[in-house]
Tab-separated table of C-alpha atoms in Angstrom:
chain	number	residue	atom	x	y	z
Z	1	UNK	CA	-55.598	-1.046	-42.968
Z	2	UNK	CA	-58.670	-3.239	-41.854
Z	3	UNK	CA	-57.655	-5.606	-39.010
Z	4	UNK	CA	-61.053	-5.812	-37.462
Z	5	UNK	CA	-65.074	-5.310	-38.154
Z	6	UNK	CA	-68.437	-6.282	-37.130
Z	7	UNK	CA	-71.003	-7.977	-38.461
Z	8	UNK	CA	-74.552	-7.315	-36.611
Z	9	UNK	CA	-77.673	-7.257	-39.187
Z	10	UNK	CA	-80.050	-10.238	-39.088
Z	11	UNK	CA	-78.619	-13.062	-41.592
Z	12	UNK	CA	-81.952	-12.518	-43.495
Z	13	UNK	CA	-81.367	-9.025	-44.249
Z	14	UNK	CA	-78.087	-9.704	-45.363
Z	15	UNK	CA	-79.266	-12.569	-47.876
Z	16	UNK	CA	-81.724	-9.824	-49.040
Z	17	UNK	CA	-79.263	-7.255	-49.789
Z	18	UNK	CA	-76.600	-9.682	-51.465
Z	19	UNK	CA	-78.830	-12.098	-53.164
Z	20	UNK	CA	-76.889	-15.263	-52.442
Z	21	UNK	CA	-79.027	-18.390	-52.859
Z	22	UNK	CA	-78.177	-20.235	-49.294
Z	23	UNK	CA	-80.009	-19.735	-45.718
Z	24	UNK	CA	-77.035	-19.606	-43.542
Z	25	UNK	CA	-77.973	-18.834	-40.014
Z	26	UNK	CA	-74.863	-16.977	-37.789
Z	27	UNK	CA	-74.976	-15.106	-34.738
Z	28	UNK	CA	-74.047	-11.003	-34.850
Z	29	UNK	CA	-70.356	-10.532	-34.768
Z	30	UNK	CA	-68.830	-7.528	-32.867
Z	31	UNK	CA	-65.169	-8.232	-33.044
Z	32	UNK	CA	-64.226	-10.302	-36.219
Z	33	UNK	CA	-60.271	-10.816	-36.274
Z	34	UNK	CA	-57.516	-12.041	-39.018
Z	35	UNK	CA	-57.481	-16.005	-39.440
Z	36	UNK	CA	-61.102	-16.341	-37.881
Z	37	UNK	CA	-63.761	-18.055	-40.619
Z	38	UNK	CA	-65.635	-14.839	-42.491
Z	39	UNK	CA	-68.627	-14.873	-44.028
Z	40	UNK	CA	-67.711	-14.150	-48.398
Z	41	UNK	CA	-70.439	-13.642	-51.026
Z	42	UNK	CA	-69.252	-14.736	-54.462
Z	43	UNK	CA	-70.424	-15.538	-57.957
Z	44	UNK	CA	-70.252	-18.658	-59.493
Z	45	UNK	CA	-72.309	-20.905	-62.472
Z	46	UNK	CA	-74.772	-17.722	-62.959
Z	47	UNK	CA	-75.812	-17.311	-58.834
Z	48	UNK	CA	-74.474	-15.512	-55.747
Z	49	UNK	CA	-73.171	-18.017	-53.092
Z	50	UNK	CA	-72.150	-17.489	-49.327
Z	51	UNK	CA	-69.174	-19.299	-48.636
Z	52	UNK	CA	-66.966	-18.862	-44.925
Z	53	UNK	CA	-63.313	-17.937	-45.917
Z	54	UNK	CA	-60.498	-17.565	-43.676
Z	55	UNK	CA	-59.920	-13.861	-43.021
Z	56	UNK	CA	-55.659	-14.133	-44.638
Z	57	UNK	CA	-55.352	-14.919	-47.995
Z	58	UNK	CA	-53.049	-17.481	-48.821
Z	59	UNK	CA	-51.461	-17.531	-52.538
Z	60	UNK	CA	-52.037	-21.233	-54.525
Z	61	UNK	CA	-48.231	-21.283	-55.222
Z	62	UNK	CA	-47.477	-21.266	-51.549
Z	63	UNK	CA	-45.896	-24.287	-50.257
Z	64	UNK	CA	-45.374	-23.686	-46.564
Z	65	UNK	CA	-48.148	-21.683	-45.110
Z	66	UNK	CA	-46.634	-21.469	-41.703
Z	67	UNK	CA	-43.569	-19.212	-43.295
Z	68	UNK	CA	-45.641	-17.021	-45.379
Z	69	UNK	CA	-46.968	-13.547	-43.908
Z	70	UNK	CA	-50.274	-13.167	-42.821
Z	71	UNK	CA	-52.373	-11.301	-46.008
Z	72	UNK	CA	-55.326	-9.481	-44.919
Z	73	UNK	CA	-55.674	-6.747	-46.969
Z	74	UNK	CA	-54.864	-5.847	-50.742
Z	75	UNK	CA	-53.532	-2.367	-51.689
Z	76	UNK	CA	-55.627	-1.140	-54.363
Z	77	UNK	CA	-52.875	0.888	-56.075
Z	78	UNK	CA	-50.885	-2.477	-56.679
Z	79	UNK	CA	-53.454	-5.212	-56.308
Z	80	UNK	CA	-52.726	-5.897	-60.254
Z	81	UNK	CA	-49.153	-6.195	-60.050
Z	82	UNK	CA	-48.748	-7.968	-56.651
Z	83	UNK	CA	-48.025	-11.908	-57.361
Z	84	UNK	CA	-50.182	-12.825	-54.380
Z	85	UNK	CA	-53.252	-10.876	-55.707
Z	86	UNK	CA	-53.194	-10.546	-59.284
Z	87	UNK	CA	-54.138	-13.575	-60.178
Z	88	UNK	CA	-57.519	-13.191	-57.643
Z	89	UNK	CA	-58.412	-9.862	-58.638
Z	90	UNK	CA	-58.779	-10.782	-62.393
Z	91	UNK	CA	-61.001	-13.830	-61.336
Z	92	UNK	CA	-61.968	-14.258	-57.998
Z	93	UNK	CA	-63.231	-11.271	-56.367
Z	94	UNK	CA	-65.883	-11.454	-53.649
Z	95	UNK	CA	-67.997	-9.599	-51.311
Z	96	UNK	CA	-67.726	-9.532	-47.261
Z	97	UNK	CA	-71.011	-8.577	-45.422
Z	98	UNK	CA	-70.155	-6.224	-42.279
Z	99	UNK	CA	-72.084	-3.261	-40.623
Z	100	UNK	CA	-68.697	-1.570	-39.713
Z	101	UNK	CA	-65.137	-1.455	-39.102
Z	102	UNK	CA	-62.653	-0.788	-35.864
Z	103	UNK	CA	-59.288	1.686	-36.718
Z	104	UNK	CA	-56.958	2.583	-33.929
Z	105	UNK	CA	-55.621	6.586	-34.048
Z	106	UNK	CA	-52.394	7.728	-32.004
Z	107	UNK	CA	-53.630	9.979	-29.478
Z	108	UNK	CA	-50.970	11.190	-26.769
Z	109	UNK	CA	-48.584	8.489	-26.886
Z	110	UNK	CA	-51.197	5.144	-26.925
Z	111	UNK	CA	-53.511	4.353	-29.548
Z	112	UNK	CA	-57.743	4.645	-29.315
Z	113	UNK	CA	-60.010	2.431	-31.246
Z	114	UNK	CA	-62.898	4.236	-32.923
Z	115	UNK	CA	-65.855	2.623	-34.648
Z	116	UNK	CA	-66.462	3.747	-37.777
Z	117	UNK	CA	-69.832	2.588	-39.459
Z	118	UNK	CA	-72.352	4.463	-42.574
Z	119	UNK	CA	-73.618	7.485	-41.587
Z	120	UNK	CA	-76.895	6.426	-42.662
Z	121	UNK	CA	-76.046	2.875	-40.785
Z	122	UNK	CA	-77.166	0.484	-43.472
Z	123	UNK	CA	-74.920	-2.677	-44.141
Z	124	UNK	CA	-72.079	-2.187	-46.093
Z	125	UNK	CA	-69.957	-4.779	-48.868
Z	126	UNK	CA	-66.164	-4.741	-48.418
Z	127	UNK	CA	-64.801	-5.612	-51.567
Z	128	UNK	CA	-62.303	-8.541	-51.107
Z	129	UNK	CA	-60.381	-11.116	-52.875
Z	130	UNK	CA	-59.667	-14.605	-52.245
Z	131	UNK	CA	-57.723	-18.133	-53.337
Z	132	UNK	CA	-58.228	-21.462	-52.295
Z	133	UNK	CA	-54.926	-22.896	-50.844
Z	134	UNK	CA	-54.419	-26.714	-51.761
Z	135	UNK	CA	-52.344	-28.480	-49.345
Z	136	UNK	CA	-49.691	-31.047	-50.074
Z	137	UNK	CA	-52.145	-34.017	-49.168
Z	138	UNK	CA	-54.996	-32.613	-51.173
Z	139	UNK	CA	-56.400	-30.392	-48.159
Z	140	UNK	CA	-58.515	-27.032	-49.267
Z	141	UNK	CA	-58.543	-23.652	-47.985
Z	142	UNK	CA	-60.788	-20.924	-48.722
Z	143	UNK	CA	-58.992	-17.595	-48.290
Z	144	UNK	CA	-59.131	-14.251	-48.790
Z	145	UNK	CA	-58.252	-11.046	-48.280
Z	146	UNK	CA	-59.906	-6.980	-47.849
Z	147	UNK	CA	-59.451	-4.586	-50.591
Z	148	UNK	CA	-58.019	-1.320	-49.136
Z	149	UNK	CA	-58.006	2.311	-50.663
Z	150	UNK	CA	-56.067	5.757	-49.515
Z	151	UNK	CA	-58.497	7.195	-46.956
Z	152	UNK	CA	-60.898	9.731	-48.029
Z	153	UNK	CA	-59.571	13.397	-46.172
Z	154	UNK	CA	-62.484	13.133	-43.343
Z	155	UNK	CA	-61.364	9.580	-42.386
Z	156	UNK	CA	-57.890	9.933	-42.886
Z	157	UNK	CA	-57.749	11.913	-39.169
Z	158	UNK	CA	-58.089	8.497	-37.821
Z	159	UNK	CA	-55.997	6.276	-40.381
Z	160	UNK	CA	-54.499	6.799	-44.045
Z	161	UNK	CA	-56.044	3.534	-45.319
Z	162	UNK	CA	-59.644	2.672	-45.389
Z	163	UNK	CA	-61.588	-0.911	-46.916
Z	164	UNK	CA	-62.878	-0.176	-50.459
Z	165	UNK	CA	-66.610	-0.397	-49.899
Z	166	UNK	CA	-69.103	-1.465	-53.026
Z	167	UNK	CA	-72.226	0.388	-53.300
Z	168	UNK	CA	-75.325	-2.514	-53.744
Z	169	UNK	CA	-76.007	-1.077	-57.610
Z	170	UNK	CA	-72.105	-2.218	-58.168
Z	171	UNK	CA	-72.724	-5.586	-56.767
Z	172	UNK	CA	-72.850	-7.263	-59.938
Z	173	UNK	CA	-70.191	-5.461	-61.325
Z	174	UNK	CA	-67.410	-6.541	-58.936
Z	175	UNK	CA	-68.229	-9.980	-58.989
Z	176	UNK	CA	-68.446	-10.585	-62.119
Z	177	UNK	CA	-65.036	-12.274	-63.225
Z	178	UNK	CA	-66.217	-13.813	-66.489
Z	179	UNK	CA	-63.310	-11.361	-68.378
Z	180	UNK	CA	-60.424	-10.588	-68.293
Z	181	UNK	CA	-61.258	-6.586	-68.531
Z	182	UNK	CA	-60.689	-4.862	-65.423
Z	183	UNK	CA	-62.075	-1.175	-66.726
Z	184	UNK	CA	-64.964	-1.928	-65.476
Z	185	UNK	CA	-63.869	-2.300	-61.732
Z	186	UNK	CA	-60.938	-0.477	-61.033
Z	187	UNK	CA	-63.121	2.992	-60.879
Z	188	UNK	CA	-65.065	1.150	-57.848
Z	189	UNK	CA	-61.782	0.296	-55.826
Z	190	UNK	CA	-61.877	3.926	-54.235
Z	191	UNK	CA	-62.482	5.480	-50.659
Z	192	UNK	CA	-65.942	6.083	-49.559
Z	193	UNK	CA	-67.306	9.495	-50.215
Z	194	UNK	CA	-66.415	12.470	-47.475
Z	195	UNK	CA	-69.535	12.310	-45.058
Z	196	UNK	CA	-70.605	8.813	-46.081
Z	197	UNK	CA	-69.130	7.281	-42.981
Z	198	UNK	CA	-69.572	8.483	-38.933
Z	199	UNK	CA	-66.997	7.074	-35.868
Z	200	UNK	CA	-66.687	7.626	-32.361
Z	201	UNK	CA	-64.665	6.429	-29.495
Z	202	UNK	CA	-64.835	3.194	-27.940
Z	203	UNK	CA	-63.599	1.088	-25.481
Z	204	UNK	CA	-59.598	-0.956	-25.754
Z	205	UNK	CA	-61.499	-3.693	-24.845
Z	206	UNK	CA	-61.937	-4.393	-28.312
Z	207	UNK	CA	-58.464	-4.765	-28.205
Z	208	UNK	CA	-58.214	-7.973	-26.915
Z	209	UNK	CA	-59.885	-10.733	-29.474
Z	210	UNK	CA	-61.596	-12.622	-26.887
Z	211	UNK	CA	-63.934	-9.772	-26.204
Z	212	UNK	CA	-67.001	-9.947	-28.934
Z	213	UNK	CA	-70.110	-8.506	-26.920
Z	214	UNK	CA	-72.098	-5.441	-28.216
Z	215	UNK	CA	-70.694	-3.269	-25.459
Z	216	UNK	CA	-67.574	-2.651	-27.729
Z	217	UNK	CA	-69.871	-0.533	-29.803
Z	218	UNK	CA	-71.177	2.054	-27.442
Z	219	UNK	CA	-69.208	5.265	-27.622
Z	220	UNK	CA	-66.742	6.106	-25.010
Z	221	UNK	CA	-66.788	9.159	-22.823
Z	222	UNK	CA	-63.563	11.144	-22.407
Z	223	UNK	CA	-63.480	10.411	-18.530
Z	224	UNK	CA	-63.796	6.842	-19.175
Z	225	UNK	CA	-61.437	7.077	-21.914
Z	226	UNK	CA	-58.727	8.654	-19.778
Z	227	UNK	CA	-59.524	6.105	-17.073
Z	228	UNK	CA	-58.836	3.264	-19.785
Z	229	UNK	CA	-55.407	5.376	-20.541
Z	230	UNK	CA	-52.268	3.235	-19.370
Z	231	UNK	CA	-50.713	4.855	-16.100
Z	232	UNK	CA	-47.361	6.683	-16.519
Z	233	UNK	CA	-45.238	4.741	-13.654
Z	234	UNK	CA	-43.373	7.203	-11.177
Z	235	UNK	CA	-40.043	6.746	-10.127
Z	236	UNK	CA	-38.883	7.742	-6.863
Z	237	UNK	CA	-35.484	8.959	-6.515
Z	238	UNK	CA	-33.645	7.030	-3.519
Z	239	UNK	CA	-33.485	10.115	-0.510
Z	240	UNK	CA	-29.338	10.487	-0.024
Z	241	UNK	CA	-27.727	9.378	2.884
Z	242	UNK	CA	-25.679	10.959	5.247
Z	243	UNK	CA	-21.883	12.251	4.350
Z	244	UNK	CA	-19.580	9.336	4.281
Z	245	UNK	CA	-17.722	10.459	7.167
Z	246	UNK	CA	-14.739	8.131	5.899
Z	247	UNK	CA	-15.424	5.612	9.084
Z	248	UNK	CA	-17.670	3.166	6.656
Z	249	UNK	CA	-21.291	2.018	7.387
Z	250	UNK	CA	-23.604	-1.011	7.595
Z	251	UNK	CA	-26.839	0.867	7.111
């Protein structure tokens, strides 16, 4: 599962690497969370375009939004079956910019974040999907969702599902939805490559959505990381009183 990432390389390098025709200027991101406006490269009449999506993808046949779950991420294994996806994967896939992800691991009873980013630390392309909802008064929303693959065996120690992540040469590829034919992008909805990512430790503060500052990237030592750990509460037995002598007592 991907439930939060980062986005931190200058908007023009980004524009560079995906080739979308727009200029759009955004500050660096360090703790992007589900529902929040994300930044979605797509293809449409012959040219890349950036367009902000909200991070939940919300099916076109839905008809309350407020009773339908939450839909950040698409299984890969059943993204063509699925009635909320299978209509997007055919025809609207897309491209999210990011520099890196956040997974939480069980470790002794409470979970620790890790950032996990490319080894070589160049950007990176989640591969996503998305719908625009249309509301019962005519009202649009752009969503979508983050394509998500069986972990690879080195980053499966810290979670079992990892975002599929499209290699710049395979740009094209993905986004183009002019057919029907899906042979030629299923082979690319796949775990990175054992070695191609790095993680380490960092601080729960990332936890808590409000906190977006670069600190939440720098690795965490194991002191500080057992000072973050929650403190087991100790009971204290109540000391016994004296023998009831049978007489009865106040105190």
């Amino acid at each position: 599962m991907c439930g939060r990432f980062v986005i931190t390389s200058a908007p023009a390098a980004l524009r560079q690497l995906f080739g979308y025709i727009e200029q759009p200027n955004f500050p660096p991101r360090f703790n992007v969370a589900p529902t929040q406006p994300i930044p979605v490269v797509l293809a449409e009449n012959g040219a890349r375009h950036f367009r902000l999506m909200r991070w939940g993808l919300l099916p076109g046949w839905v008809k309350d939004p407020k009773g339908f779950s939450l839909l950040i991420n698409a299984r890969s294994e059943t993204v063509l079956e699925k009635p909320a996806f299978k209509n997007a994967i055919r025809r609207r896939r897309g491209l999210i910019p990011a520099d890196g992800f956040y997974e939480w691991k069980a470790e002794g009873g409470r979970k620790q974040p890790f950032f996990i980013h490319r080894a070589d630390g160049a950007p990176l392309g989640f591969a996503a999907v998305f719908e625009t909802w249309v509301g019962p008064n005519g009202e649009e929303l752009d969503t979508v969702a983050i394509v998500t693959a069986a972990a690879s065996e080195d980053l499966a120690t810290l979670h079992d599902r990892v975002p599929v992540t499209i290699s710049p040469r395979d740009f094209e590829r993905w986004l183009d939805s002019r057919s029907d034919d899906l042979d030629a992008v299923l082979p690319l909805m796949t775990a990175p490559r054992i070695g191609e990512f790095a993680w380490h430790p960092v601080s729960t503060r990332v936890n808590r959505v409000a906190n977006d500052d670069d600190q939440l990237l720098l690795p965490i030592s194991a002191e500080d990381m057992e000072a973050e750990a929650p403190k087991k509460k100790v009971v204290r037995k109540a000391a016994a009183g004296p023998a009831d002598d049978g007489q009865g007592s106040l105190f």
